[in-house]
Short mmCIF file of C-alpha atoms in Angstrom, two decimals:
data_model
loop_
_atom_site.label_atom_id
_atom_site.label_comp_id
_atom_site.label_asym_id
_atom_site.label_seq_id
_atom_site.Cartn_x
_atom_site.Cartn_y
_atom_site.Cartn_z
CA MET A 1 33.82 14.76 -13.99
CA SER A 2 32.60 15.68 -10.58
CA LYS A 3 34.14 18.79 -9.10
CA MET A 4 34.48 16.85 -5.87
CA SER A 5 37.32 14.75 -7.37
CA ASP A 6 39.08 17.51 -9.37
CA ALA A 7 42.17 19.37 -8.35
CA LEU A 8 42.55 23.09 -8.82
CA VAL A 9 45.77 23.35 -10.76
CA VAL A 10 47.95 26.32 -9.83
CA GLU A 11 49.50 27.78 -12.99
CA ARG A 12 52.00 30.13 -11.33
CA ASP A 13 55.59 28.87 -11.17
CA SER A 14 56.29 30.60 -7.87
CA ILE A 15 54.20 31.93 -5.00
CA HIS A 16 55.77 34.55 -2.75
CA LEU A 17 52.77 36.40 -1.37
CA ARG A 18 50.59 35.02 1.37
CA ARG A 19 47.66 36.82 -0.26
CA HIS A 20 48.07 34.70 -3.39
CA ALA A 21 48.04 31.51 -1.33
CA THR A 22 44.84 32.66 0.36
CA ALA A 23 43.24 33.44 -3.00
CA ILE A 24 44.14 30.01 -4.35
CA MET A 25 42.69 28.18 -1.39
CA ASP A 26 39.59 30.41 -1.26
CA LYS A 27 38.98 29.73 -4.96
CA ALA A 28 39.38 26.00 -4.43
CA LYS A 29 36.90 26.10 -1.58
CA SER A 30 34.32 28.28 -3.32
CA GLU A 31 34.43 26.17 -6.49
CA GLY A 32 34.21 22.86 -4.68
CA TYR A 33 37.65 21.42 -5.36
CA ARG A 34 38.87 18.70 -3.02
CA SER A 35 42.53 19.38 -3.69
CA VAL A 36 45.00 21.94 -5.01
CA SER A 37 47.75 20.80 -7.37
CA LEU A 38 51.13 22.50 -7.04
CA ALA A 39 52.67 20.47 -9.90
CA ASN A 40 53.63 23.62 -11.84
CA VAL A 41 55.03 25.48 -8.86
CA GLU A 42 58.81 25.62 -8.50
CA PHE A 43 59.07 27.67 -5.32
CA VAL A 44 56.90 28.83 -2.42
CA SER A 45 58.02 31.13 0.36
CA ARG A 46 57.87 29.99 3.94
CA SER A 47 54.98 32.37 4.58
CA VAL A 48 53.08 30.91 1.64
CA ALA A 49 53.68 27.33 2.77
CA ASP A 50 52.42 28.35 6.20
CA GLU A 51 49.23 29.79 4.69
CA LEU A 52 48.62 26.83 2.37
CA ILE A 53 48.94 24.37 5.24
CA HIS A 54 46.76 26.46 7.54
CA LEU A 55 43.95 26.76 4.98
CA SER A 56 44.36 23.19 3.76
CA GLU A 57 43.49 22.07 7.27
CA GLU A 58 40.75 24.64 7.81
CA TYR A 59 39.04 23.99 4.46
CA ASP A 60 39.79 20.24 4.35
CA ILE A 61 41.42 20.60 0.94
CA ASP A 62 44.45 18.47 0.11
CA LEU A 63 47.68 19.82 -1.34
CA GLU A 64 48.90 17.65 -4.23
CA TYR A 65 52.12 17.14 -6.16
CA LEU A 66 54.43 18.37 -3.48
CA ASP A 67 57.71 17.70 -5.26
CA GLY A 68 61.17 19.21 -5.01
CA ASP A 69 61.64 22.45 -3.14
CA VAL A 70 57.90 22.98 -2.75
CA GLY A 71 57.40 19.62 -1.10
CA GLU A 72 60.35 20.11 1.21
CA MET A 73 59.14 23.56 2.23
CA VAL A 74 55.59 22.40 2.94
CA GLU A 75 56.87 19.40 4.88
CA ALA A 76 59.28 21.49 6.93
CA VAL A 77 56.73 24.16 7.79
CA SER A 78 54.12 21.53 8.57
CA TYR A 79 56.53 19.81 10.94
CA ASN A 80 57.39 23.11 12.58
CA LEU A 81 53.71 23.94 13.08
CA SER A 82 53.15 20.57 14.74
CA VAL A 83 56.05 21.23 17.10
CA VAL A 84 54.62 24.66 17.99
CA ALA A 85 51.17 23.13 18.57
CA ASP A 86 52.66 20.70 21.02
CA MET B 1 61.63 79.47 -3.80
CA THR B 2 64.27 76.73 -4.28
CA THR B 3 66.43 75.28 -1.60
CA VAL B 4 69.26 72.74 -1.89
CA VAL B 5 69.90 69.50 -0.04
CA ARG B 6 73.43 68.23 -0.52
CA PRO B 7 74.13 64.83 1.05
CA THR B 8 77.53 63.70 2.20
CA GLY B 9 79.08 60.29 2.74
CA LEU B 10 78.04 58.79 -0.59
CA ASP B 11 81.44 57.39 -1.49
CA GLY B 12 81.66 53.90 -0.01
CA ASP B 13 79.65 50.71 -0.23
CA SER B 14 78.58 50.47 3.42
CA LEU B 15 74.84 49.75 3.67
CA ILE B 16 74.70 51.36 7.10
CA SER B 17 76.66 54.51 6.22
CA GLN B 18 74.57 55.13 3.13
CA TYR B 19 71.39 54.52 5.11
CA ALA B 20 72.60 57.12 7.62
CA SER B 21 73.06 59.57 4.72
CA ALA B 22 69.56 58.73 3.50
CA LEU B 23 68.03 59.49 6.90
CA GLN B 24 69.81 62.85 6.94
CA VAL B 25 68.55 63.63 3.43
CA LYS B 26 65.03 62.54 4.37
CA SER B 27 65.05 64.83 7.38
CA GLU B 28 66.24 67.81 5.33
CA LEU B 29 63.88 67.18 2.40
CA GLU B 30 60.84 66.86 4.63
CA THR B 31 61.76 69.91 6.71
CA LYS B 32 62.44 72.09 3.70
CA ALA B 33 59.35 70.85 1.90
CA GLU B 34 57.29 72.58 4.58
CA TYR B 35 58.46 75.99 3.37
CA ASN B 36 59.62 75.55 -0.20
CA ASP B 37 57.87 74.55 -3.38
CA THR B 38 61.02 73.37 -5.11
CA ILE B 39 63.89 71.48 -3.57
CA ARG B 40 67.11 70.58 -5.34
CA LEU B 41 68.70 67.30 -4.28
CA ASP B 42 72.33 67.78 -5.26
CA LEU B 43 74.01 64.41 -5.84
CA SER B 44 76.87 65.88 -7.87
CA THR B 45 79.62 64.79 -5.46
CA ALA B 46 78.28 61.27 -4.88
CA ARG B 47 80.59 58.50 -6.04
CA TRP B 48 78.62 55.39 -5.04
CA PHE B 49 75.08 54.48 -4.12
CA THR B 50 73.80 51.43 -2.31
CA PRO B 51 70.18 50.28 -2.38
CA SER B 52 69.81 51.41 1.26
CA PHE B 53 70.14 55.00 0.00
CA LEU B 54 68.39 54.72 -3.34
CA THR B 55 65.23 52.93 -2.20
CA THR B 56 64.64 55.09 0.83
CA ILE B 57 65.18 58.36 -1.04
CA SER B 58 62.98 57.06 -3.86
CA VAL B 59 60.15 56.59 -1.35
CA VAL B 60 60.70 60.06 0.12
CA VAL B 61 60.88 61.80 -3.27
CA ASN B 62 57.85 59.98 -4.66
CA SER B 63 55.88 60.77 -1.52
CA LEU B 64 56.79 64.46 -1.62
CA SER B 65 56.06 64.62 -5.35
CA GLU B 66 52.63 63.18 -4.72
CA ALA B 67 52.13 66.04 -2.24
CA ASP B 68 52.96 68.51 -5.03
CA ARG B 69 56.47 69.27 -3.92
CA SER B 70 58.90 69.57 -6.82
CA ILE B 71 62.20 67.74 -6.29
CA GLU B 72 64.97 68.44 -8.81
CA ILE B 73 67.81 65.97 -8.93
CA TYR B 74 71.29 67.22 -9.71
CA GLN B 75 72.94 64.15 -11.16
CA PRO B 76 76.36 62.89 -10.04
CA ASN B 77 79.42 64.23 -11.82
CA GLY B 78 80.81 60.72 -12.28
CA ILE B 79 79.71 59.26 -15.61
CA GLY B 80 79.39 55.68 -14.40
CA VAL B 81 77.31 56.57 -11.37
CA ARG B 82 75.21 59.03 -13.34
CA SER B 83 74.43 56.53 -16.07
CA TYR B 84 73.52 53.90 -13.47
CA LEU B 85 70.94 56.20 -11.88
CA GLN B 86 69.48 56.90 -15.30
CA MET B 87 69.42 53.20 -16.17
CA ILE B 88 67.41 52.32 -13.08
CA ASP B 89 65.25 55.44 -13.48
CA PHE B 90 66.04 56.89 -10.06
CA PRO B 91 64.16 58.29 -8.21
CA GLU B 92 60.80 57.55 -9.80
CA GLY B 93 61.60 53.92 -10.61
CA THR B 94 59.11 51.67 -12.37
CA ALA B 95 55.94 50.00 -11.17
CA ASN B 96 56.04 47.42 -13.95
CA PRO B 97 59.61 46.40 -14.72
CA SER B 98 60.43 45.62 -18.34
CA ASP B 99 61.76 42.20 -19.33
CA GLU B 100 64.50 43.93 -21.30
CA TYR B 101 66.84 44.59 -18.40
CA SER B 102 69.81 42.35 -19.02
CA ASN B 103 72.74 43.53 -16.87
CA THR B 104 71.05 45.51 -14.13
CA LEU B 105 67.90 45.13 -12.13
CA PRO B 106 65.45 48.03 -12.08
CA LEU B 107 64.43 50.27 -9.22
CA CYS B 108 60.90 49.06 -8.57
CA THR B 109 58.42 51.40 -6.99
CA ILE B 110 55.15 50.52 -5.34
CA ASP B 111 52.28 52.99 -5.21
CA ARG B 112 49.37 51.42 -3.40
CA LYS B 113 47.31 54.59 -3.47
CA THR B 114 46.74 54.07 -7.18
CA ASP B 115 46.91 50.25 -7.21
CA LYS B 116 46.44 48.24 -4.02
CA ASN B 117 47.94 45.19 -5.72
CA ALA B 118 50.96 47.14 -6.99
CA ILE B 119 53.28 44.62 -5.40
CA ASP B 120 52.12 41.83 -7.72
CA ALA B 121 53.80 43.20 -10.85
CA VAL B 122 57.03 43.86 -8.97
CA ASP B 123 56.95 40.37 -7.48
CA ASP B 124 56.35 38.59 -10.79
CA LYS B 125 58.69 40.63 -12.95
CA MET B 126 61.55 40.68 -10.50
CA ARG B 127 61.49 36.90 -10.21
CA GLU B 128 61.84 36.58 -13.96
CA LEU B 129 64.67 39.09 -14.02
CA MET B 130 66.45 37.39 -11.10
CA LYS B 131 66.22 34.06 -12.92
CA LYS B 132 67.58 35.62 -16.10
CA GLN B 133 70.50 37.43 -14.50
CA LEU B 134 71.42 35.64 -11.29
CA MET B 135 70.75 31.95 -11.74
CA GLN B 136 73.43 29.64 -10.39
CA ASP B 137 74.91 26.71 -12.29
CA ASP B 138 72.36 24.38 -10.69
CA GLY B 139 69.56 26.32 -12.34
CA LYS B 140 68.30 27.72 -9.06
CA ILE B 141 67.96 31.11 -7.44
CA THR B 142 66.50 29.88 -4.17
CA TRP B 143 69.36 31.44 -2.17
CA LEU B 144 68.02 34.83 -3.32
CA GLU B 145 64.39 33.94 -3.93
CA TYR B 146 63.85 32.88 -0.32
CA PRO B 147 64.80 36.26 1.24
CA PHE B 148 63.16 38.13 -1.63
CA GLY B 149 59.90 36.27 -1.16
CA GLU B 150 59.83 36.75 2.60
CA ILE B 151 60.56 40.48 2.57
CA ILE B 152 58.20 41.34 -0.25
CA ASP B 153 55.45 39.35 1.46
CA ASN B 154 56.09 41.26 4.69
CA VAL B 155 55.52 44.53 2.85
CA ASP B 156 52.40 43.17 1.20
CA THR B 157 50.94 41.57 4.33
CA HIS B 158 51.96 43.90 7.15
CA SER B 159 53.13 47.31 5.99
CA GLU B 160 49.89 48.98 4.86
CA CYS B 161 52.21 51.29 2.97
CA GLU B 162 51.30 53.89 0.37
CA PHE B 163 54.75 53.97 -1.20
CA GLY B 164 57.50 51.39 -1.35
CA SER B 165 60.67 50.81 -3.28
CA LEU B 166 62.80 47.75 -4.04
CA LEU B 167 66.26 47.49 -5.57
CA ILE B 168 68.71 44.66 -6.10
CA GLN B 169 72.25 45.61 -7.11
CA ASN B 170 74.60 42.89 -8.26
CA TYR B 171 78.34 43.51 -8.06
CA PRO B 172 79.93 40.59 -9.90
CA ASN B 173 83.46 41.99 -9.47
CA LYS B 174 82.94 42.32 -5.72
CA GLU B 175 81.14 38.96 -5.63
CA PHE B 176 78.12 40.04 -3.64
CA LEU B 177 74.76 41.62 -4.19
CA ASP B 178 72.73 44.08 -2.17
CA ILE B 179 68.98 44.10 -1.79
CA CYS B 180 66.82 46.69 -0.09
CA ILE B 181 63.10 47.22 0.25
CA ALA B 182 61.77 50.35 1.92
CA ASP B 183 58.17 51.26 2.71
CA ASP B 184 56.38 54.18 4.35
CA GLY B 185 53.89 51.98 6.15
CA ILE B 186 52.82 51.49 9.75
CA SER B 187 56.21 50.05 10.88
CA ILE B 188 56.94 46.83 12.75
CA PRO B 189 55.95 48.23 16.15
CA GLY B 190 52.85 49.66 14.51
CA SER B 191 51.92 46.25 13.17
CA TYR B 192 52.27 44.66 16.61
CA ASP B 193 50.23 47.53 18.10
CA LYS B 194 47.48 46.90 15.60
CA TYR B 195 47.11 43.29 16.74
CA GLY B 196 47.42 44.07 20.43
CA ILE B 197 50.78 42.41 20.88
CA ASP B 198 52.66 43.98 23.77
CA PHE B 199 56.22 45.20 23.67
CA GLU B 200 58.24 47.42 25.95
CA ASP B 201 59.77 49.71 23.35
CA ASN B 202 60.52 49.91 19.64
CA GLU B 203 63.78 47.99 20.01
CA GLU B 204 61.99 45.08 21.63
CA ALA B 205 59.43 45.08 18.83
CA LEU B 206 62.11 44.81 16.19
CA ARG B 207 63.88 42.06 18.10
CA MET B 208 60.59 40.18 18.40
CA ALA B 209 60.33 40.15 14.61
CA PHE B 210 64.00 39.77 13.79
CA GLU B 211 65.20 37.32 16.43
CA GLU B 212 62.18 35.60 17.92
CA GLY B 213 59.79 35.37 14.99
CA ILE B 214 56.77 36.64 16.89
CA SER B 215 53.88 36.74 14.46
CA THR B 216 50.96 39.13 14.37
CA ARG B 217 48.68 36.22 13.53
CA PRO B 218 46.35 35.92 16.54
CA ASP B 219 45.52 32.24 16.13
CA THR B 220 49.01 30.89 16.62
CA GLY B 221 50.07 32.08 20.02
CA GLY B 222 52.34 34.48 18.12
CA LYS B 223 54.60 31.72 16.86
CA ARG B 224 54.27 31.69 13.08
CA GLY B 225 56.25 34.76 12.01
CA TYR B 226 59.52 33.05 11.18
CA GLY B 227 60.11 34.51 7.71
CA LEU B 228 62.23 37.47 8.80
CA ARG B 229 64.14 35.52 11.41
CA THR B 230 65.01 32.63 9.10
CA THR B 231 65.90 35.06 6.31
CA ALA B 232 68.39 36.85 8.54
CA GLU B 233 69.83 33.53 9.72
CA MET B 234 70.23 32.26 6.18
CA ILE B 235 71.89 35.43 4.91
CA CYS B 236 74.19 35.98 7.89
CA SER B 237 75.07 32.44 8.96
CA GLY B 238 74.57 30.57 5.72
CA LEU B 239 75.83 33.07 3.19
CA GLY B 240 78.23 35.19 5.26
CA GLY B 241 76.26 38.36 4.66
CA GLN B 242 74.77 41.26 6.57
CA VAL B 243 71.24 42.33 7.33
CA MET B 244 69.87 45.70 8.40
CA LEU B 245 66.33 46.18 9.70
CA SER B 246 65.10 49.66 10.49
CA SER B 247 61.69 50.76 11.71
CA ARG B 248 60.80 53.97 13.54
CA ASP B 249 63.78 55.07 15.63
CA VAL B 250 65.52 51.69 15.84
CA THR B 251 67.93 50.03 13.44
CA LEU B 252 69.27 46.53 13.98
CA PHE B 253 72.36 45.47 12.10
CA ARG B 254 73.44 41.87 12.03
CA ASN B 255 76.83 40.67 10.78
CA GLY B 256 77.53 37.01 11.34
CA HIS B 257 76.00 36.03 14.65
CA THR B 258 76.18 39.50 16.19
CA THR B 259 73.32 41.98 16.15
CA ILE B 260 73.87 45.56 17.24
CA VAL B 261 71.58 48.55 17.57
CA ARG B 262 72.56 51.53 15.45
CA GLU B 263 71.36 55.04 16.14
CA PHE B 264 71.41 58.02 13.82
CA GLY B 265 71.20 61.15 15.94
CA GLY B 266 67.50 60.80 16.58
CA LYS B 267 66.61 60.46 12.91
CA SER B 268 64.16 57.70 12.10
CA TRP B 269 62.27 55.96 9.33
CA ASP B 270 58.51 55.95 9.85
CA GLY B 271 57.85 52.69 7.97
CA THR B 272 60.25 49.77 7.57
CA VAL B 273 63.50 49.27 5.71
CA PHE B 274 65.09 45.87 5.13
CA ALA B 275 68.53 45.77 3.53
CA ALA B 276 70.95 42.92 3.06
CA ARG B 277 74.29 42.11 1.53
CA ILE B 278 74.26 38.57 0.20
CA TYR B 279 77.16 36.47 -1.02
CA PRO B 280 76.45 33.72 -3.54
CA PRO B 281 76.25 30.27 -2.01
CA SER B 282 78.87 27.56 -1.94
CA GLU B 283 78.12 24.27 -3.63
CA ASP B 284 77.03 22.58 -0.41
CA PHE B 285 74.67 25.39 0.62
CA SER B 286 71.02 24.49 1.02
CA TYR B 287 68.50 27.18 1.95
CA MET B 288 66.32 24.43 3.48
CA ASP B 289 68.87 24.18 6.32
CA TYR B 290 67.75 27.63 7.52
CA ILE B 291 63.99 27.56 7.39
CA PHE B 292 63.63 26.00 10.82
CA PRO B 293 63.81 28.78 13.41
CA ASP B 294 66.05 26.83 15.79
#
């Protein structure tokens, strides 16, 4: 299967450190993934959501499986960033 | 030559009072370490310790030990307090907490001179221990995981510390828990200085982080640093708790909606200390209500 259609699946069940978010997105970019799957992740900090969104936009890599608390956090931070940008 | 440091005021559960004692002890230990090879820290009369004392003194002792100063600890006379310090391995703590803790949470120490990713083990293991010991009936620990994640990320991202220390103490009979993380890093004003962000004085710098959420990230117009601000709002407004933030010569203490500046006779903490008292949430609490800064 082409790497261009694969998602990098994050195996951690929580991400607290911004550095870990950066490493995940950098790995996805360097290995040619088009998306990052957060299906296994139960919780991300606000700082991590901020970093994931920032790099998702910069690298043009989608964030997938944004369910539960993770989805709500990413959505809320994304909304807040759009308000700040305006 | 041996000299003795004998702290006072270690008999109540006030985060601020015990932090004041810690600053006094720090000042004495560091002054006496200049002229003495061995220092005795006499805790024999102490009747209670909060994380705001234990984490800060752990950082000081570990830092002095690394500089070849010998610190002897005279343990408390009280059996309960003495056994607690032994259980959490004060003051050295552990860099890689065991999964076997069942009723207490360990004193976690961070030594980034020997391992620049030292925070990772503390982060991972503490989450597992928090889940095991503090999970609510709904199967979640987000009310604690949110502040934990934000403050440990701040240390990892901003502090540039050599030594750090983290402790969570749960008091089920008192129905609250205390958390404190202390580091010997560049401080909050130091972090703003590094990125060329202006501030009038150290108090303004702390308020920028604590109340306004001014980020050091240069590409955002300074408006992405909301972790500390939303954490304080969640703990104080959402959970009825208290938060203390100390860096250099300024300490902010928030209780409810009121934030005051506390001073300690000119004594200061070179890095950053974050301490909080957190009450478990009510059934209708949602941490998501507090992640927007306004």
